[in-house]
XYZ file of C-alpha atoms in Angstrom:
475
model
C 85.121 28.707 112.596
C 88.404 30.751 112.709
C 90.940 29.631 115.499
C 91.649 32.559 118.112
C 95.056 30.950 118.775
C 97.435 28.766 116.766
C 100.535 27.018 118.115
C 103.044 25.887 115.648
C 105.970 23.308 116.646
C 106.493 24.632 119.980
C 109.389 23.367 122.029
C 110.636 24.440 125.428
C 113.492 22.783 127.229
C 116.356 23.434 129.957
C 119.830 22.895 129.259
C 119.580 18.989 129.992
C 116.072 18.519 129.341
C 113.362 18.557 126.825
C 110.013 19.371 128.328
C 108.130 19.305 125.425
C 108.390 19.675 121.448
C 106.535 19.635 118.144
C 103.480 20.862 119.873
C 101.017 22.113 117.231
C 97.181 22.815 117.692
C 94.297 25.393 117.090
C 92.575 26.815 119.943
C 88.951 27.783 119.333
C 86.553 30.272 120.860
C 84.575 28.680 123.945
C 87.143 25.580 124.221
C 87.710 24.610 128.075
C 91.476 22.923 127.750
C 92.846 21.138 130.525
C 96.688 20.867 130.738
C 97.529 17.681 132.772
C 100.879 15.768 133.468
C 103.439 15.106 136.212
C 104.591 17.776 138.540
C 107.610 19.326 136.957
C 106.717 18.340 133.200
C 105.924 22.004 132.001
C 102.209 22.653 132.448
C 103.016 26.199 134.199
C 105.839 26.865 131.675
C 103.384 26.104 128.960
C 100.852 28.791 130.326
C 103.499 31.457 130.807
C 104.713 30.867 127.216
C 101.170 31.558 125.698
C 100.600 34.500 128.018
C 104.048 35.984 127.574
C 103.857 35.700 123.783
C 100.301 37.170 123.535
C 101.395 40.649 122.840
C 104.518 39.592 120.707
C 103.862 37.424 117.703
C 106.496 34.580 117.622
C 106.194 31.956 115.096
C 105.350 29.313 117.726
C 102.386 30.978 119.238
C 100.097 33.607 117.015
C 96.899 34.824 118.582
C 94.170 36.202 116.214
C 94.068 39.821 115.928
C 92.661 41.758 118.536
C 92.536 38.446 121.037
C 93.270 39.518 124.863
C 94.964 36.892 127.084
C 95.088 37.036 130.888
C 96.879 34.754 133.169
C 96.092 34.191 136.902
C 99.205 32.283 138.178
C 99.450 29.530 140.938
C 101.430 31.701 143.311
C 100.034 35.128 144.202
C 102.041 37.462 146.023
C 99.703 40.367 146.181
C 97.101 40.570 148.810
C 99.688 39.527 151.435
C 96.969 39.870 154.193
C 94.566 37.134 152.711
C 94.386 33.372 152.619
C 95.490 31.584 149.858
C 91.894 30.956 148.413
C 90.867 34.936 149.127
C 94.004 35.716 146.879
C 93.106 33.546 144.024
C 89.366 35.092 144.332
C 90.868 38.521 144.322
C 92.974 37.881 141.207
C 90.486 36.137 139.461
C 88.086 38.960 139.905
C 90.665 41.611 138.791
C 90.970 39.311 135.721
C 87.423 38.983 134.929
C 86.965 42.864 135.174
C 88.970 43.318 132.125
C 87.634 42.399 128.510
C 89.408 39.247 127.644
C 89.086 36.343 125.024
C 91.392 33.598 126.620
C 91.894 33.061 130.442
C 94.949 31.293 131.516
C 94.670 29.451 135.118
C 97.229 27.697 137.144
C 95.831 25.146 139.543
C 92.845 27.291 140.339
C 91.087 25.177 142.665
C 93.861 25.177 145.373
C 92.982 26.439 148.619
C 89.442 27.029 147.493
C 86.517 26.207 149.799
C 83.488 24.346 148.728
C 81.492 27.865 147.971
C 84.266 29.051 146.036
C 84.865 25.882 144.139
C 81.105 26.190 143.306
C 81.629 29.559 141.783
C 84.504 28.354 139.802
C 82.553 25.704 138.376
C 79.949 28.053 137.428
C 82.498 30.335 135.668
C 83.566 27.014 133.736
C 79.897 26.203 132.702
C 78.280 29.800 131.835
C 81.279 31.762 130.589
C 81.976 32.340 126.950
C 85.847 32.724 127.340
C 88.330 30.169 126.362
C 89.586 28.728 129.390
C 93.137 26.974 129.442
C 94.008 25.448 132.664
C 96.774 23.706 134.371
C 95.095 21.382 136.744
C 94.793 18.048 138.494
C 91.162 18.486 139.986
C 89.496 15.605 138.748
C 85.812 17.049 139.410
C 86.793 20.011 137.047
C 88.617 17.513 134.673
C 85.393 15.331 134.295
C 82.615 17.975 134.383
C 84.025 21.030 132.702
C 86.821 20.096 130.347
C 86.400 19.042 126.500
C 90.072 19.043 125.403
C 93.018 17.656 127.157
C 96.776 18.549 126.629
C 98.814 15.786 128.129
C 102.189 16.692 128.480
C 104.147 13.353 128.900
C 107.502 11.785 127.760
C 108.724 15.162 126.239
C 105.543 15.575 124.005
C 102.024 16.743 124.385
C 99.178 14.405 123.620
C 96.092 16.136 122.393
C 92.681 14.464 123.507
C 89.171 15.892 122.677
C 86.967 14.650 125.613
C 86.927 14.815 129.181
C 89.571 12.927 131.691
C 87.488 9.945 132.202
C 87.174 9.362 128.326
C 90.782 9.995 127.996
C 91.600 7.067 130.564
C 89.145 4.795 128.828
C 90.799 5.519 125.501
C 94.363 4.797 127.217
C 93.227 1.571 128.795
C 91.525 0.466 125.457
C 94.908 1.272 123.370
C 96.933 -0.664 126.054
C 94.903 -3.819 125.716
C 95.208 -3.518 122.029
C 98.853 -3.024 122.295
C 99.297 -5.862 124.823
C 97.375 -8.340 122.501
C 99.737 -7.222 119.720
C 102.581 -8.133 122.006
C 100.819 -11.641 122.592
C 100.436 -12.081 119.288
C 104.035 -11.256 118.144
C 105.148 -13.667 121.104
C 103.346 -16.238 119.513
C 104.576 -15.856 116.173
C 107.977 -15.810 117.340
C 107.574 -18.998 119.117
C 105.861 -20.685 115.882
C 108.967 -19.538 114.047
C 111.235 -21.002 116.498
C 109.227 -24.209 116.444
C 109.477 -24.359 112.753
C 113.279 -23.355 112.695
C 113.903 -26.372 115.188
C 111.765 -28.624 113.053
C 113.852 -27.874 109.740
C 116.947 -28.309 111.935
C 115.945 -31.835 112.877
C 115.006 -32.626 109.494
C 118.396 -31.780 108.297
C 120.294 -33.952 111.198
C 118.023 -36.859 110.108
C 118.925 -36.452 106.180
C 122.696 -35.868 107.100
C 122.575 -39.429 109.260
C 120.770 -41.015 106.161
C 123.246 -39.303 103.759
C 126.344 -40.703 105.874
C 124.692 -44.216 105.730
C 124.109 -43.799 101.911
C 127.917 -43.330 101.470
C 128.829 -46.264 103.736
C 126.529 -48.383 101.405
C 128.015 -46.473 98.429
C 124.670 -44.441 97.487
C 124.552 -41.026 96.629
C 123.523 -38.720 99.395
C 120.624 -36.208 99.589
C 122.566 -33.023 99.132
C 119.306 -30.627 99.123
C 118.286 -31.172 102.805
C 121.641 -29.014 104.244
C 120.476 -26.368 101.429
C 117.109 -26.258 102.791
C 117.833 -26.251 106.478
C 120.389 -23.152 105.769
C 117.649 -21.581 103.822
C 115.234 -21.983 106.713
C 117.767 -20.500 109.216
C 118.141 -17.538 107.156
C 114.367 -17.153 106.643
C 113.716 -17.492 110.662
C 116.488 -14.821 111.245
C 115.049 -12.525 109.136
C 111.484 -13.097 110.471
C 112.671 -12.821 114.042
C 114.471 -9.688 113.220
C 111.060 -8.308 112.227
C 109.136 -9.542 114.926
C 111.883 -8.280 117.479
C 111.572 -4.714 115.907
C 107.677 -4.688 115.614
C 107.788 -5.846 119.512
C 110.128 -3.063 120.454
C 108.116 -0.432 118.929
C 104.870 -1.701 120.638
C 106.793 -1.861 123.972
C 107.784 1.758 123.514
C 104.397 2.668 122.678
C 102.956 0.783 125.968
C 105.608 2.455 127.943
C 104.417 5.885 126.854
C 100.924 5.306 127.671
C 99.447 6.906 130.703
C 98.348 4.641 133.410
C 99.804 5.300 136.941
C 101.375 2.297 138.358
C 99.076 1.525 141.824
C 100.692 1.288 145.237
C 99.443 -1.749 146.826
C 100.667 -1.509 150.300
C 98.743 -3.001 153.015
C 98.626 -1.917 156.668
C 98.701 -4.748 159.190
C 95.118 -4.665 160.901
C 95.116 -4.189 164.651
C 92.103 -5.882 165.800
C 92.754 -4.542 169.315
C 91.759 -1.098 168.053
C 88.378 -2.194 166.191
C 85.519 -0.358 167.353
C 87.369 1.561 170.086
C 87.270 5.347 170.263
C 89.877 6.829 168.396
C 88.886 10.422 169.102
C 86.399 12.195 171.063
C 85.467 15.864 171.812
C 82.314 16.895 173.494
C 81.438 20.453 173.764
C 84.920 21.861 173.047
C 86.596 24.987 172.499
C 89.938 26.010 171.269
C 91.783 29.338 170.440
C 95.145 30.513 169.786
C 97.110 31.714 172.891
C 97.057 35.382 171.671
C 95.693 38.247 173.494
C 93.419 38.646 170.356
C 91.728 36.600 167.892
C 88.947 34.297 167.576
C 87.826 31.078 169.565
C 86.186 27.943 168.022
C 83.247 26.790 170.348
C 80.724 23.872 170.448
C 83.079 21.284 168.846
C 81.418 18.112 169.059
C 82.663 15.054 166.904
C 83.565 11.208 167.621
C 85.666 8.927 165.643
C 85.809 4.926 166.237
C 87.514 2.164 164.424
C 87.705 2.935 160.890
C 85.418 5.920 160.781
C 86.344 8.608 158.136
C 85.350 12.207 158.889
C 85.773 15.528 156.823
C 85.913 18.699 158.701
C 84.178 21.289 156.598
C 83.898 25.208 156.624
C 84.772 28.413 154.741
C 88.275 29.411 154.627
C 89.528 31.022 157.775
C 86.691 29.197 159.631
C 88.934 27.240 162.115
C 89.831 24.104 160.573
C 93.689 24.123 161.217
C 93.140 25.361 164.284
C 91.278 22.381 165.494
C 93.778 19.900 164.090
C 96.431 21.879 166.259
C 94.451 21.523 169.170
C 93.938 17.872 168.544
C 98.053 17.682 168.351
C 98.451 19.538 171.388
C 100.444 22.469 169.702
C 101.787 24.539 172.113
C 100.470 27.787 170.266
C 96.692 26.457 170.653
C 94.664 26.134 174.064
C 92.090 23.779 174.532
C 89.682 26.164 176.429
C 87.043 23.842 177.490
C 85.082 20.409 176.852
C 85.820 16.852 177.208
C 88.912 15.922 174.760
C 89.552 12.008 174.336
C 92.530 12.250 172.316
C 95.274 9.417 171.602
C 98.702 9.485 172.747
C 100.883 11.615 170.066
C 102.558 8.182 169.313
C 99.210 6.817 167.981
C 98.521 9.781 165.787
C 100.042 10.432 162.277
C 99.662 13.654 160.512
C 100.295 14.413 157.025
C 99.820 18.052 155.243
C 100.527 19.345 151.957
C 104.240 20.205 152.835
C 104.878 16.734 154.070
C 106.502 18.005 157.236
C 106.852 14.325 158.700
C 109.870 14.181 156.452
C 113.209 14.834 157.990
C 115.510 16.966 156.310
C 118.900 16.112 154.682
C 118.332 12.327 154.864
C 118.467 9.679 152.178
C 115.430 7.690 151.553
C 116.998 4.627 152.827
C 118.225 6.592 156.029
C 115.005 7.780 156.719
C 113.286 4.571 156.745
C 116.186 2.856 158.587
C 115.889 5.425 161.270
C 112.229 4.971 161.721
C 112.384 1.059 161.470
C 115.431 -0.157 163.279
C 114.171 -3.715 163.552
C 114.033 -4.214 159.698
C 117.216 -5.407 158.017
C 118.484 -4.081 154.870
C 116.825 -6.841 152.820
C 113.529 -5.935 154.383
C 113.854 -2.168 153.917
C 114.261 -2.647 150.405
C 111.195 -4.944 150.175
C 109.112 -2.438 152.079
C 110.438 0.542 149.779
C 109.760 -1.532 146.686
C 105.847 -1.357 147.581
C 106.193 2.215 147.422
C 107.997 2.178 143.941
C 111.394 3.142 145.347
C 113.271 0.461 143.473
C 116.477 1.681 142.280
C 119.621 2.198 144.283
C 119.970 5.651 143.054
C 116.224 6.535 144.244
C 116.924 5.156 147.753
C 120.070 7.215 147.939
C 118.510 10.682 146.913
C 118.256 13.076 149.799
C 114.883 14.045 151.067
C 115.393 17.640 149.964
C 115.974 16.598 146.336
C 113.004 14.535 146.089
C 110.177 15.360 143.450
C 106.482 16.058 144.772
C 105.588 12.648 143.972
C 108.457 11.098 145.708
C 108.035 13.311 148.581
C 104.373 11.783 148.784
C 105.319 8.090 148.550
C 107.997 8.612 151.460
C 105.607 10.506 153.477
C 102.958 7.735 153.134
C 105.815 5.208 153.787
C 106.550 6.610 157.085
C 102.956 6.657 158.411
C 102.915 3.177 157.054
C 105.786 2.221 159.459
C 103.808 4.004 162.120
C 100.359 2.409 161.545
C 98.537 4.901 163.724
C 95.284 4.602 165.372
C 94.141 8.082 163.667
C 95.576 9.470 160.670
C 95.025 13.310 160.254
C 95.020 14.743 156.593
C 95.364 18.371 156.001
C 94.586 19.553 152.599
C 97.111 16.832 151.322
C 95.618 16.944 147.507
C 96.708 20.561 146.946
C 99.720 20.994 144.516
C 99.933 17.521 143.348
C 99.611 15.790 140.208
C 97.081 12.733 139.001
C 99.586 10.272 139.402
C 100.590 10.885 142.962
C 96.884 11.741 143.858
C 96.126 7.959 142.903
C 98.860 6.790 144.844
C 97.631 8.236 147.975
C 94.075 7.071 147.240
C 95.496 3.393 147.126
C 97.498 3.727 150.404
C 94.605 5.258 152.183
C 92.030 2.641 150.959
C 94.262 0.114 152.689
C 94.418 1.917 156.145
C 92.110 0.384 158.702
C 92.281 3.152 161.412
C 90.223 6.390 161.663
C 90.689 8.995 159.466
C 90.182 12.624 159.943
C 90.396 14.822 156.980
C 90.429 18.582 155.975
C 89.607 18.912 152.132
C 87.216 20.341 149.851
C 87.808 18.017 147.053
C 84.758 16.001 146.785
C 86.285 13.349 144.270
C 89.201 12.724 146.792
C 86.649 12.408 149.699
C 84.442 10.013 147.781
C 87.699 7.737 146.638
C 88.802 7.370 150.255
C 85.456 6.453 151.454
C 84.838 9.392 153.657
C 81.413 9.020 155.354
C 81.017 11.657 158.047
C 81.336 15.204 158.258
C 81.193 18.111 160.674
C 80.989 22.034 159.667
C 82.974 24.532 161.543
C 80.695 27.706 161.889
C 80.689 28.905 165.673
C 83.464 31.248 165.537
C 83.845 33.980 168.562
C 86.089 36.822 168.154
C 87.846 38.106 171.058
C-alpha cells in the first residue's frame, strides 16, 4: 500500500525553543491518528503545518497526488450566534460536504454534548477518511485510534496501538529501565567492594614488606603494583557504569508517566450524611425580559454524593449552576432551595476564575491561608508539584494551563468546602493535567456536582448519580 502523506525530518521551533524535530513518518488511507502531549507542546502547530503544506509541496511534508486535506480548528470564529459545540458541528458538516482524503481535527470533543459525541464516534468508526486528531479525550483515544504521535521532550514518539496499549508499553519499559539501574548500582557497589579488598590487601602487604626489611628480608614488590592496577581497572569500570546509568536515567526521564498529586483533604466528620444541596420543584431563569425558564428541578446531594447534570447544549446546565451560586443575573423563581453558604461552596470552571490575577503562586496561597507560615506553605505547595523557588514566584497570568489547574485545585484544598461544583473543567486540558484533577478529586470527601459530557472522567471520579435537564419553557 502506498502512503497518502509522507513527513520527512520535520522540525518546528520558536526563537528560543524547539517544539519537535526529526519527525519522519508515513500516513496511509484509513489511519486514525491521535496527537497527544502537554499543552503548548505543538499539537495544533503540527496540524497547521500539515494543512498549510497540503497545496504547496515542501521537502518535509509530501501529500500524494490528488490528496485533499481539510482542517477543522479548535477555535472557530464563524457562526458567532452558536454555542461552542454547535459551531464545531457546523464546521465539521461543512468539511464533510467536500471531497476529502485526510481530515484534521483539533480537540474536537471540547464543548460537545453526549449526543454529538456519539455522532463523532460514529464518524471515526465508519468513515473511510484518514483522520489526524489533536486530542486529550480518553474515550476517543481508547476506542477509535490506532496510531499515536506523542510530542514529548522535543521529539515525536510514534506508537501503533491505542492509548492504554501505549501506557502499558511505557510502564513495561520503565520497569525494565529501573531494573537496569538497579543492576548497574549493584555492579558499581560490587566493584567498589573489590577495590576496597584490593586496597586492604595492599596495605597488609606493605606492612609485611616493612617488617621483612626490618628482618633483612626482601619485600614483596608486586602487591603495590596489583593494587594500582586494580584501582585503574576499577576506575575504568566505574566510568563505564556511570555512563550507562546516565543514559538509562535520561531514558527514564523521557518516558511519559504523569507524576501523581497525592493531596488528601481533611475529612470533616460533622458533614457526613448531612444534606449539602437540595432543590425541590425548583425553577430559575435569567432576569432578562425574554429568554427561557428552567422548570421542575429536583435534586439532592448529601455527604459525599457525586452527581452529574446532563442535557443537550443550551439546556440550561450553566444557568442552574449560576442559580445555585446566587448569581445576581439569575432568579430562583420558585421551589424550595436548600443551598450552603457561599463560603461552603467551591466552584471550578474551565477558565479557573478562582485564581486572582497579578499574584504570584506564593502570594495567592499566603493570602488564602494566613495561618500557615512560610515552611508550611512550601510543604503545601509541594503536594501540588510547585517545588522550585522560580515556580512559586511566577505570576498567575504567566502560568501554563497545567499550572493554573494545580493552583486552582490548591485553593479548593485550602477551602475544603462541603459542596464542590465543576463546570466542564476537562475542556482544553492535556492528559497529564487530567490525571492531576482526577487524583485530587478522588481524595475529596464532600459532595460533588459536575457538568461534563466526558464519560471517562465521570467514571474516574466516581460519579454515581445523574439528572437530565429537559424542561425548558421560553418566555
